C-alpha cells in the first residue's frame, strides 16, 4: 500500500517534495547487519526509491538493538527537491535513549541570503504604513499552488519593505554603527 502511494507521489506530483520516516524495510541485504538474502520486499522497495534515496552520512545504520543494526529510517526527496538543494544530505545523529538514531536533513544552507529579514517596529509609527503594506500585497499577482503564491508574495513584500525602509529611514545599520562609535569613551 505504501509503495503504491509513494509511486503515485513520485510520478504524478511535479513539485519538490521530501518525506521522512521509518520504512521498516531495507533496500539491500547490506542495509542490515548479518547475512540475509535479498527479499522481494527489499527488491520492490529498492526499485521504488532508487531515484529518491540519499546517502547516509555518519554511520551505516539508523536502528540498532546492540546485537545488530539496520537502515530503516530515511529521507526520500524528489529530483526537483535535489535541484533546489544540490548539496542535500542526510546525517545520522547520536542517539541518547532510543534504539533509533535520529537523522537530520541537511540542505546545504541558504546560499543567496547575506542576512535574514527583520520587521522593524519603528515602521508601525509611520502614518499610512499599514495601508502601504496592504496596497503592496494586493498589487502583486502570482499563479501556482497556495504555498507558492504565499511565498512569492512574501518575497515581493520583503523587497518593497526593504526599498521603502531605505527611502524613509536611510541606512539604519550604518546609523547604528556611527551612533555606537560616538558613545565610546
PDB file of C-alpha atoms in Angstrom:
ATOM      1  CA  UNK A   1       0.000   0.000   0.000  1.00  0.00           C
ATOM      2  CA  UNK A   2       2.737   2.493   0.980  1.00  0.00           C
ATOM      3  CA  UNK A   3       4.752   1.550  -2.112  1.00  0.00           C
ATOM      4  CA  UNK A   4       1.757   2.346  -4.336  1.00  0.00           C
ATOM      5  CA  UNK A   5       1.226   5.708  -2.658  1.00  0.00           C
ATOM      6  CA  UNK A   6       4.915   6.639  -2.880  1.00  0.00           C
ATOM      7  CA  UNK A   7       4.997   5.571  -6.504  1.00  0.00           C
ATOM      8  CA  UNK A   8       1.998   7.777  -7.271  1.00  0.00           C
ATOM      9  CA  UNK A   9       3.573  10.708  -5.461  1.00  0.00           C
ATOM     10  CA  UNK A  10       6.860  10.266  -7.282  1.00  0.00           C
ATOM     11  CA  UNK A  11       5.406  10.004 -10.777  1.00  0.00           C
ATOM     12  CA  UNK A  12       2.332  12.239 -10.608  1.00  0.00           C
ATOM     13  CA  UNK A  13       3.314  15.191  -8.428  1.00  0.00           C
ATOM     14  CA  UNK A  14       5.603  17.584 -10.262  1.00  0.00           C
ATOM     15  CA  UNK A  15       6.612  19.672  -7.247  1.00  0.00           C
ATOM     16  CA  UNK A  16       9.601  19.459  -4.907  1.00  0.00           C
ATOM     17  CA  UNK A  17       8.807  17.152  -2.003  1.00  0.00           C
ATOM     18  CA  UNK A  18      10.535  15.388   0.862  1.00  0.00           C
ATOM     19  CA  UNK A  19       9.335  12.503   3.034  1.00  0.00           C
ATOM     20  CA  UNK A  20      10.982  11.260   6.190  1.00  0.00           C
ATOM     21  CA  UNK A  21      10.070   8.143   8.048  1.00  0.00           C
ATOM     22  CA  UNK A  22      10.614   4.727   9.450  1.00  0.00           C
ATOM     23  CA  UNK A  23      10.065   2.406   6.498  1.00  0.00           C
ATOM     24  CA  UNK A  24      10.626  -0.933   8.315  1.00  0.00           C
ATOM     25  CA  UNK A  25      12.486  -2.428   5.353  1.00  0.00           C
ATOM     26  CA  UNK A  26      15.967  -2.105   3.902  1.00  0.00           C
ATOM     27  CA  UNK A  27      16.966  -1.686   0.280  1.00  0.00           C
ATOM     28  CA  UNK A  28      19.699  -4.322   0.218  1.00  0.00           C
ATOM     29  CA  UNK A  29      20.979  -7.104   2.471  1.00  0.00           C
ATOM     30  CA  UNK A  30      23.941  -4.808   3.229  1.00  0.00           C
ATOM     31  CA  UNK A  31      21.473  -2.399   4.861  1.00  0.00           C
ATOM     32  CA  UNK A  32      21.100  -4.941   7.646  1.00  0.00           C
ATOM     33  CA  UNK A  33      23.790  -6.398   9.842  1.00  0.00           C
ATOM     34  CA  UNK A  34      24.280 -10.135   9.306  1.00  0.00           C
ATOM     35  CA  UNK A  35      23.803 -12.305   6.258  1.00  0.00           C
ATOM     36  CA  UNK A  36      20.283 -12.195   4.898  1.00  0.00           C
ATOM     37  CA  UNK A  37      19.158 -12.835   1.331  1.00  0.00           C
ATOM     38  CA  UNK A  38      17.610 -10.196  -0.929  1.00  0.00           C
ATOM     39  CA  UNK A  39      13.878 -10.464  -0.331  1.00  0.00           C
ATOM     40  CA  UNK A  40      11.124  -9.446  -2.743  1.00  0.00           C
ATOM     41  CA  UNK A  41      10.131  -6.656  -0.306  1.00  0.00           C
ATOM     42  CA  UNK A  42      13.709  -5.314  -0.428  1.00  0.00           C
ATOM     43  CA  UNK A  43      13.746  -5.545  -4.192  1.00  0.00           C
ATOM     44  CA  UNK A  44      10.412  -3.704  -4.567  1.00  0.00           C
ATOM     45  CA  UNK A  45      11.393  -1.027  -2.057  1.00  0.00           C
ATOM     46  CA  UNK A  46      14.786  -0.517  -3.699  1.00  0.00           C
ATOM     47  CA  UNK A  47      13.238  -0.237  -7.159  1.00  0.00           C
ATOM     48  CA  UNK A  48      10.676   2.261  -5.893  1.00  0.00           C
ATOM     49  CA  UNK A  49      13.112   4.597  -4.108  1.00  0.00           C
ATOM     50  CA  UNK A  50      16.073   4.205  -6.470  1.00  0.00           C
ATOM     51  CA  UNK A  51      16.000   7.895  -7.531  1.00  0.00           C
ATOM     52  CA  UNK A  52      14.706   9.202  -4.197  1.00  0.00           C
ATOM     53  CA  UNK A  53      17.121   7.917  -1.557  1.00  0.00           C
ATOM     54  CA  UNK A  54      20.026   9.968  -0.228  1.00  0.00           C
ATOM     55  CA  UNK A  55      23.307   8.601   1.103  1.00  0.00           C
ATOM     56  CA  UNK A  56      23.575   8.431   4.884  1.00  0.00           C
ATOM     57  CA  UNK A  57      26.489  10.326   6.440  1.00  0.00           C
ATOM     58  CA  UNK A  58      27.766   9.438   9.890  1.00  0.00           C
ATOM     59  CA  UNK A  59      27.041   5.729  10.108  1.00  0.00           C
ATOM     60  CA  UNK A  60      25.670   2.713   8.302  1.00  0.00           C
ATOM     61  CA  UNK A  61      22.509   2.040  10.292  1.00  0.00           C
ATOM     62  CA  UNK A  62      19.654   4.095  11.740  1.00  0.00           C
ATOM     63  CA  UNK A  63      18.446   1.380  14.126  1.00  0.00           C
ATOM     64  CA  UNK A  64      20.398  -0.864  16.476  1.00  0.00           C
ATOM     65  CA  UNK A  65      19.468  -3.240  19.269  1.00  0.00           C
ATOM     66  CA  UNK A  66      23.153  -3.694  20.252  1.00  0.00           C
ATOM     67  CA  UNK A  67      23.150  -7.141  18.628  1.00  0.00           C
ATOM     68  CA  UNK A  68      22.503  -5.942  15.107  1.00  0.00           C
ATOM     69  CA  UNK A  69      21.558  -2.920  13.068  1.00  0.00           C
ATOM     70  CA  UNK A  70      19.536  -1.890  10.029  1.00  0.00           C
ATOM     71  CA  UNK A  71      18.953   1.205   7.967  1.00  0.00           C
ATOM     72  CA  UNK A  72      15.223   1.646   8.407  1.00  0.00           C
ATOM     73  CA  UNK A  73      14.833   5.433   8.757  1.00  0.00           C
ATOM     74  CA  UNK A  74      15.482   7.707   5.801  1.00  0.00           C
ATOM     75  CA  UNK A  75      14.633  10.847   3.901  1.00  0.00           C
ATOM     76  CA  UNK A  76      13.278  10.443   0.388  1.00  0.00           C
ATOM     77  CA  UNK A  77      13.399  13.501  -1.880  1.00  0.00           C
ATOM     78  CA  UNK A  78      12.192  14.212  -5.392  1.00  0.00           C
ATOM     79  CA  UNK A  79      14.644  15.183  -8.119  1.00  0.00           C
ATOM     80  CA  UNK A  80      13.132  18.686  -8.175  1.00  0.00           C
ATOM     81  CA  UNK A  81      13.914  18.954  -4.423  1.00  0.00           C
ATOM     82  CA  UNK A  82      17.517  17.985  -5.148  1.00  0.00           C
ATOM     83  CA  UNK A  83      17.734  20.607  -7.895  1.00  0.00           C
ATOM     84  CA  UNK A  84      16.655  23.275  -5.349  1.00  0.00           C
ATOM     85  CA  UNK A  85      19.164  21.964  -2.788  1.00  0.00           C
ATOM     86  CA  UNK A  86      22.080  20.421  -4.703  1.00  0.00           C
ATOM     87  CA  UNK A  87      24.111  19.831  -1.519  1.00  0.00           C
ATOM     88  CA  UNK A  88      21.327  17.942   0.287  1.00  0.00           C
ATOM     89  CA  UNK A  89      22.365  15.034   2.506  1.00  0.00           C
ATOM     90  CA  UNK A  90      21.039  13.101   5.456  1.00  0.00           C
ATOM     91  CA  UNK A  91      23.139  12.735   8.568  1.00  0.00           C
ATOM     92  CA  UNK A  92      22.905  10.209  11.361  1.00  0.00           C
ATOM     93  CA  UNK A  93      22.993  11.923  14.735  1.00  0.00           C
ATOM     94  CA  UNK A  94      23.992  10.384  18.091  1.00  0.00           C
ATOM     95  CA  UNK A  95      21.282   8.527  19.951  1.00  0.00           C
ATOM     96  CA  UNK A  96      20.593   9.163  23.612  1.00  0.00           C
ATOM     97  CA  UNK A  97      17.950   6.726  24.793  1.00  0.00           C
ATOM     98  CA  UNK A  98      16.302   5.164  21.738  1.00  0.00           C
ATOM     99  CA  UNK A  99      17.248   2.223  19.568  1.00  0.00           C
ATOM    100  CA  UNK A 100      16.776   4.535  16.553  1.00  0.00           C
ATOM    101  CA  UNK A 101      19.412   7.100  15.637  1.00  0.00           C
ATOM    102  CA  UNK A 102      17.846  10.469  14.745  1.00  0.00           C
ATOM    103  CA  UNK A 103      18.589  11.610  11.210  1.00  0.00           C
ATOM    104  CA  UNK A 104      18.930  15.184  10.052  1.00  0.00           C
ATOM    105  CA  UNK A 105      18.211  16.509   6.588  1.00  0.00           C
ATOM    106  CA  UNK A 106      20.959  18.998   5.735  1.00  0.00           C
ATOM    107  CA  UNK A 107      20.005  21.069   2.694  1.00  0.00           C
ATOM    108  CA  UNK A 108      23.405  22.750   2.491  1.00  0.00           C
ATOM    109  CA  UNK A 109      22.329  26.060   3.968  1.00  0.00           C
ATOM    110  CA  UNK A 110      20.904  29.119   2.311  1.00  0.00           C
ATOM    111  CA  UNK A 111      23.455  30.495  -0.092  1.00  0.00           C
ATOM    112  CA  UNK A 112      21.899  33.661  -1.507  1.00  0.00           C
ATOM    113  CA  UNK A 113      20.872  35.420   1.703  1.00  0.00           C
ATOM    114  CA  UNK A 114      23.521  37.509   3.452  1.00  0.00           C
ATOM    115  CA  UNK A 115      21.336  38.327   6.426  1.00  0.00           C
ATOM    116  CA  UNK A 116      17.823  37.468   7.424  1.00  0.00           C
ATOM    117  CA  UNK A 117      14.904  39.858   7.067  1.00  0.00           C
ATOM    118  CA  UNK A 118      13.706  41.658  10.193  1.00  0.00           C
ATOM    119  CA  UNK A 119      10.448  43.507  10.679  1.00  0.00           C
ATOM    120  CA  UNK A 120      11.164  46.814  12.374  1.00  0.00           C
ATOM    121  CA  UNK A 121       8.643  48.041  14.964  1.00  0.00           C
ATOM    122  CA  UNK A 122       9.519  51.653  14.077  1.00  0.00           C
ATOM    123  CA  UNK A 123       7.719  51.121  10.746  1.00  0.00           C
ATOM    124  CA  UNK A 124       4.406  50.938  12.610  1.00  0.00           C
ATOM    125  CA  UNK A 125       4.947  54.533  13.804  1.00  0.00           C
ATOM    126  CA  UNK A 126       4.918  55.875  10.233  1.00  0.00           C
ATOM    127  CA  UNK A 127       1.498  57.172   9.269  1.00  0.00           C
ATOM    128  CA  UNK A 128      -0.079  55.181   6.439  1.00  0.00           C
ATOM    129  CA  UNK A 129       2.333  52.231   6.804  1.00  0.00           C
ATOM    130  CA  UNK A 130      -0.359  49.553   7.127  1.00  0.00           C
ATOM    131  CA  UNK A 131      -2.216  50.922   4.082  1.00  0.00           C
ATOM    132  CA  UNK A 132       1.040  50.924   2.114  1.00  0.00           C
ATOM    133  CA  UNK A 133       1.696  47.266   3.010  1.00  0.00           C
ATOM    134  CA  UNK A 134      -1.880  46.372   2.068  1.00  0.00           C
ATOM    135  CA  UNK A 135      -1.502  48.048  -1.345  1.00  0.00           C
ATOM    136  CA  UNK A 136       1.842  46.287  -1.997  1.00  0.00           C
ATOM    137  CA  UNK A 137       0.276  42.939  -1.030  1.00  0.00           C
ATOM    138  CA  UNK A 138      -2.706  43.377  -3.361  1.00  0.00           C
ATOM    139  CA  UNK A 139      -0.642  44.771  -6.240  1.00  0.00           C
ATOM    140  CA  UNK A 140       1.340  41.583  -6.887  1.00  0.00           C
ATOM    141  CA  UNK A 141      -0.206  38.546  -8.564  1.00  0.00           C
ATOM    142  CA  UNK A 142       1.267  35.048  -8.832  1.00  0.00           C
ATOM    143  CA  UNK A 143      -0.142  31.771 -10.124  1.00  0.00           C
ATOM    144  CA  UNK A 144       0.517  28.337  -8.691  1.00  0.00           C
ATOM    145  CA  UNK A 145      -0.153  26.393  -5.548  1.00  0.00           C
ATOM    146  CA  UNK A 146      -1.273  28.340  -2.483  1.00  0.00           C
ATOM    147  CA  UNK A 147       2.110  27.813  -0.795  1.00  0.00           C
ATOM    148  CA  UNK A 148       3.955  29.051  -3.909  1.00  0.00           C
ATOM    149  CA  UNK A 149       1.689  32.132  -4.159  1.00  0.00           C
ATOM    150  CA  UNK A 150       2.180  32.926  -0.453  1.00  0.00           C
ATOM    151  CA  UNK A 151       5.974  32.527  -0.641  1.00  0.00           C
ATOM    152  CA  UNK A 152       6.149  34.656  -3.799  1.00  0.00           C
ATOM    153  CA  UNK A 153       4.003  37.421  -2.318  1.00  0.00           C
ATOM    154  CA  UNK A 154       6.078  37.457   0.868  1.00  0.00           C
ATOM    155  CA  UNK A 155       9.290  37.678  -1.191  1.00  0.00           C
ATOM    156  CA  UNK A 156       7.852  40.619  -3.176  1.00  0.00           C
ATOM    157  CA  UNK A 157       6.652  42.326   0.029  1.00  0.00           C
ATOM    158  CA  UNK A 158      10.100  41.906   1.565  1.00  0.00           C
ATOM    159  CA  UNK A 159      11.690  43.670  -1.419  1.00  0.00           C
ATOM    160  CA  UNK A 160       9.146  46.522  -1.199  1.00  0.00           C
ATOM    161  CA  UNK A 161       9.723  46.910   2.544  1.00  0.00           C
ATOM    162  CA  UNK A 162      13.495  46.977   2.174  1.00  0.00           C
ATOM    163  CA  UNK A 163      13.334  49.661  -0.531  1.00  0.00           C
ATOM    164  CA  UNK A 164      10.766  51.721   1.415  1.00  0.00           C
ATOM    165  CA  UNK A 165      12.838  51.427   4.627  1.00  0.00           C
ATOM    166  CA  UNK A 166      15.940  52.732   2.862  1.00  0.00           C
ATOM    167  CA  UNK A 167      13.978  55.644   1.317  1.00  0.00           C
ATOM    168  CA  UNK A 168      12.309  56.647   4.597  1.00  0.00           C
ATOM    169  CA  UNK A 169      14.944  55.843   7.234  1.00  0.00           C
ATOM    170  CA  UNK A 170      18.170  55.619   5.228  1.00  0.00           C
ATOM    171  CA  UNK A 171      20.820  53.051   6.090  1.00  0.00           C
ATOM    172  CA  UNK A 172      19.758  52.161   9.637  1.00  0.00           C
ATOM    173  CA  UNK A 173      22.633  49.734  10.233  1.00  0.00           C
ATOM    174  CA  UNK A 174      25.180  52.419   9.332  1.00  0.00           C
ATOM    175  CA  UNK A 175      23.392  54.912  11.595  1.00  0.00           C
ATOM    176  CA  UNK A 176      23.505  52.414  14.493  1.00  0.00           C
ATOM    177  CA  UNK A 177      27.235  51.864  13.977  1.00  0.00           C
ATOM    178  CA  UNK A 178      28.003  55.585  13.870  1.00  0.00           C
ATOM    179  CA  UNK A 179      25.906  56.221  16.999  1.00  0.00           C
ATOM    180  CA  UNK A 180      27.710  53.391  18.780  1.00  0.00           C
ATOM    181  CA  UNK A 181      31.095  54.933  17.942  1.00  0.00           C
ATOM    182  CA  UNK A 182      30.039  58.369  19.250  1.00  0.00           C
ATOM    183  CA  UNK A 183      29.163  56.911  22.703  1.00  0.00           C
ATOM    184  CA  UNK A 184      32.511  55.137  23.231  1.00  0.00           C
ATOM    185  CA  UNK A 185      34.754  56.793  25.883  1.00  0.00           C
TER     186      UNK A 185
END
